């Protein structure tokens, strides 16, 4: 099986395309394993669209533990680049995820995704004397604004992740931009970046008028992402890297 390894702002993925749609949880665990596999935060499988007049392809997304995720912001940009360079989709494309149809545009190594419309689920959650918002940007995210982005309680994040079945983020406003750290379910640890997490933090900050509608966001990886509001949706732009292509024994 021929696969590509991609990195999108510190989130890494194994990607391949096939004509066969089937359950691949066990394959995801194998191929994403850091020692015995290729190593990645997630597996993305591109399959042909059943409605070619509406979107160019469909995807299956699996976290490294084999669980299914409806959406992944960085993954959406990585798979769009993969689809374009492998001539599976044009430069401007649409594809179907578990969260809905995602639009994307590939400009060299820079890829822009138009995410699904964000939703505020609950903005009155108090945990450990902290105010959290629960938002849905394709997958659920808890968001808390902090005065010290360097202090991220992983034990607390893990407990909240299981209590609310959501990813957990802390964010800090810096010079009208955002710094974000994320604990991701499915990976079960802090990751270097999370696209839907950055989108959730941005949407809360924008809703509370902490930031403008077009800002830079810096995840733990230190790379720069560009997020903005486009009427009902969030645009998410950043660099994508194809790390290598290899063969993996299925």
XYZ file of C-alpha atoms in Angstrom:
250
model
C 0.000 0.000 0.000
C 1.474 3.334 -1.103
C 0.911 6.163 1.384
C 1.998 9.776 1.819
C 3.092 11.376 5.073
C 1.968 14.986 5.499
C 2.503 17.645 8.144
C 0.195 20.620 8.570
C 1.505 22.995 11.234
C 2.681 20.172 13.450
C -0.319 17.886 12.917
C 0.874 14.893 10.923
C -1.184 12.498 8.815
C -0.862 9.396 6.684
C -2.924 9.740 3.500
C -3.838 7.410 0.643
C -6.670 7.033 -1.877
C -8.644 3.969 -2.908
C -11.856 2.935 -4.665
C -12.942 0.773 -1.725
C -14.938 2.206 1.185
C -14.630 0.068 4.308
C -13.907 0.308 8.020
C -10.208 0.976 8.704
C -9.863 1.513 12.471
C -7.300 -1.262 12.929
C -5.281 -0.041 9.946
C -5.256 3.456 11.443
C -3.800 2.164 14.704
C -1.099 0.257 12.836
C -0.065 2.906 10.349
C -0.166 5.764 12.890
C 1.974 3.925 15.441
C 5.109 5.972 16.119
C 7.463 2.981 16.469
C 5.967 0.176 14.377
C 4.178 2.189 11.693
C 4.656 5.357 9.696
C 3.691 7.468 12.706
C 0.975 10.126 12.655
C -1.831 11.851 14.528
C -4.354 10.484 12.063
C -5.132 8.478 8.935
C -6.987 10.044 5.995
C -8.444 7.896 3.216
C -9.808 9.532 0.049
C -12.556 7.675 -1.833
C -14.536 8.594 -4.972
C -17.582 10.820 -4.606
C -21.051 9.352 -5.063
C -22.278 12.821 -6.033
C -19.646 14.197 -8.386
C -21.809 17.225 -9.222
C -21.679 18.289 -5.531
C -18.141 17.427 -4.390
C -14.904 15.974 -5.755
C -14.312 13.127 -3.295
C -15.156 11.843 0.180
C -12.812 11.173 3.066
C -12.574 8.782 5.962
C -10.718 10.218 8.953
C -9.331 8.158 11.837
C -7.442 9.324 14.907
C -4.273 7.458 15.843
C -6.225 5.315 18.351
C -8.539 4.096 15.574
C -11.508 6.257 16.537
C -13.428 8.109 13.849
C -13.501 11.921 13.751
C -16.021 13.875 11.708
C -13.633 16.690 10.930
C -10.022 17.853 11.260
C -9.012 21.347 10.168
C -5.336 20.657 9.509
C -6.255 17.310 7.982
C -8.616 19.054 5.563
C -5.747 21.173 4.256
C -3.340 18.228 4.030
C -5.784 16.036 2.132
C -6.702 18.895 -0.227
C -3.024 19.259 -1.173
C -2.741 15.476 -1.614
C -5.866 15.407 -3.800
C -4.598 18.222 -6.016
C -1.053 16.917 -6.573
C -2.428 13.428 -7.280
C -4.941 14.872 -9.793
C -7.949 13.699 -7.787
C -9.400 17.211 -7.586
C -8.884 20.664 -9.124
C -7.075 23.531 -7.415
C -10.384 24.724 -5.951
C -12.349 21.781 -4.612
C -15.092 20.509 -2.349
C -15.088 17.224 -0.457
C -17.396 15.429 1.950
C -16.457 14.846 5.594
C -18.487 13.539 8.509
C -19.175 17.168 9.470
C -20.361 18.149 5.981
C -18.901 19.512 2.762
C -15.568 21.358 3.061
C -14.261 23.791 0.472
C -10.516 24.121 -0.115
C -8.086 25.996 -2.354
C -4.481 24.963 -3.024
C -1.897 27.637 -3.824
C 1.487 25.936 -3.842
C 2.227 24.850 -0.280
C -0.408 27.224 1.132
C -3.852 25.689 1.478
C -7.083 27.360 2.564
C -10.061 25.448 3.942
C -13.530 26.845 4.450
C -14.768 25.002 7.509
C -18.349 24.098 8.384
C -20.367 26.838 10.198
C -19.300 27.032 13.875
C -21.826 26.485 16.657
C -21.821 27.642 20.277
C -23.157 24.731 22.339
C -22.706 26.118 25.869
C -20.914 29.244 27.105
C -21.626 28.888 30.821
C -19.463 25.921 31.860
C -17.556 26.457 35.106
C -14.840 23.915 35.885
C -12.119 24.489 38.513
C -13.215 28.134 38.821
C -12.600 28.666 35.092
C -15.119 29.684 32.441
C -15.207 27.312 29.483
C -17.209 27.525 26.284
C -18.225 24.375 24.421
C -18.221 24.950 20.672
C -18.590 22.742 17.608
C -16.315 23.519 14.649
C -16.830 20.122 13.019
C -15.948 18.358 16.273
C -16.617 19.565 19.862
C -14.097 21.797 21.640
C -13.896 23.249 25.136
C -12.226 26.673 25.133
C -10.819 28.673 28.063
C -8.969 31.994 27.839
C -5.924 32.184 30.066
C -3.441 34.821 31.209
C -0.552 32.343 30.941
C -0.414 30.133 27.836
C 2.657 28.356 29.245
C 0.573 26.704 31.961
C -1.543 23.890 30.503
C -2.755 21.341 33.050
C -2.759 18.097 31.039
C -4.389 16.139 33.873
C -7.239 18.652 34.010
C -7.533 18.617 30.211
C -7.729 14.816 30.186
C -10.486 14.827 32.801
C -12.500 17.458 30.915
C -11.992 15.640 27.623
C -13.696 12.549 29.071
C -16.364 14.452 31.005
C -17.537 16.403 27.951
C -16.256 14.076 25.194
C -14.550 17.074 23.624
C -11.114 18.383 22.746
C -9.742 20.858 25.290
C -8.098 24.188 24.412
C -6.558 27.125 26.215
C -6.034 30.401 24.371
C -4.254 33.683 24.970
C -4.761 37.001 23.160
C -1.399 38.479 22.144
C -1.159 41.700 20.128
C -4.667 41.142 18.714
C -3.735 37.616 17.590
C -4.104 34.256 19.361
C -1.887 31.604 20.894
C -3.567 28.225 21.322
C -2.763 24.894 22.965
C -4.916 21.805 22.457
C -5.432 18.419 24.083
C -6.923 16.168 21.397
C -9.199 13.227 21.979
C -8.208 10.235 19.890
C -4.558 11.215 20.279
C -5.097 11.557 24.067
C -2.384 14.130 24.567
C -1.458 17.677 23.645
C -0.725 17.970 19.921
C 1.455 20.517 18.163
C -1.581 21.975 16.413
C -5.321 21.417 15.970
C -7.162 23.214 13.204
C -10.705 22.892 14.522
C -9.368 23.805 17.980
C -7.813 27.004 16.665
C -11.069 27.725 14.844
C -13.066 27.246 18.063
C -10.745 29.575 20.002
C -10.897 32.135 17.216
C -14.693 32.001 17.061
C -15.066 32.521 20.802
C -12.571 35.407 20.733
C -14.323 36.946 17.725
C -17.751 36.558 19.342
C -16.503 38.241 22.511
C -14.860 41.001 20.409
C -11.398 40.135 21.674
C -10.052 39.936 18.091
C -10.932 41.163 14.604
C -12.322 38.956 11.841
C -8.926 38.285 10.200
C -6.046 37.293 12.506
C -2.984 35.115 12.947
C -3.108 32.111 15.260
C -0.020 30.399 16.694
C -0.302 26.779 17.889
C 2.277 24.928 19.987
C 4.315 24.157 16.850
C 5.076 27.875 16.567
C 3.952 28.058 12.949
C 1.498 30.703 11.752
C -2.106 30.096 10.698
C -4.490 32.669 9.288
C -8.141 32.553 10.366
C -11.037 34.757 9.380
C -14.816 34.946 9.260
C -16.523 34.560 5.892
C -20.195 35.294 6.559
C -21.296 32.022 8.260
C -18.051 30.060 8.014
C -14.432 30.225 9.184
C -11.598 30.336 6.667
C -8.427 28.572 7.729
C -5.157 29.059 5.805
C -1.635 27.800 6.358
C 1.306 25.901 4.927
C 1.202 22.164 4.230
C 4.275 19.933 3.862
C 4.466 16.613 2.047
C 7.100 14.868 4.158
C 7.563 11.678 2.122
C 5.867 8.894 0.162
C 6.438 5.253 1.122
C 4.980 1.759 1.025
C 3.312 0.279 4.093
C 2.495 -3.418 4.548
C -1.231 -3.660 5.224
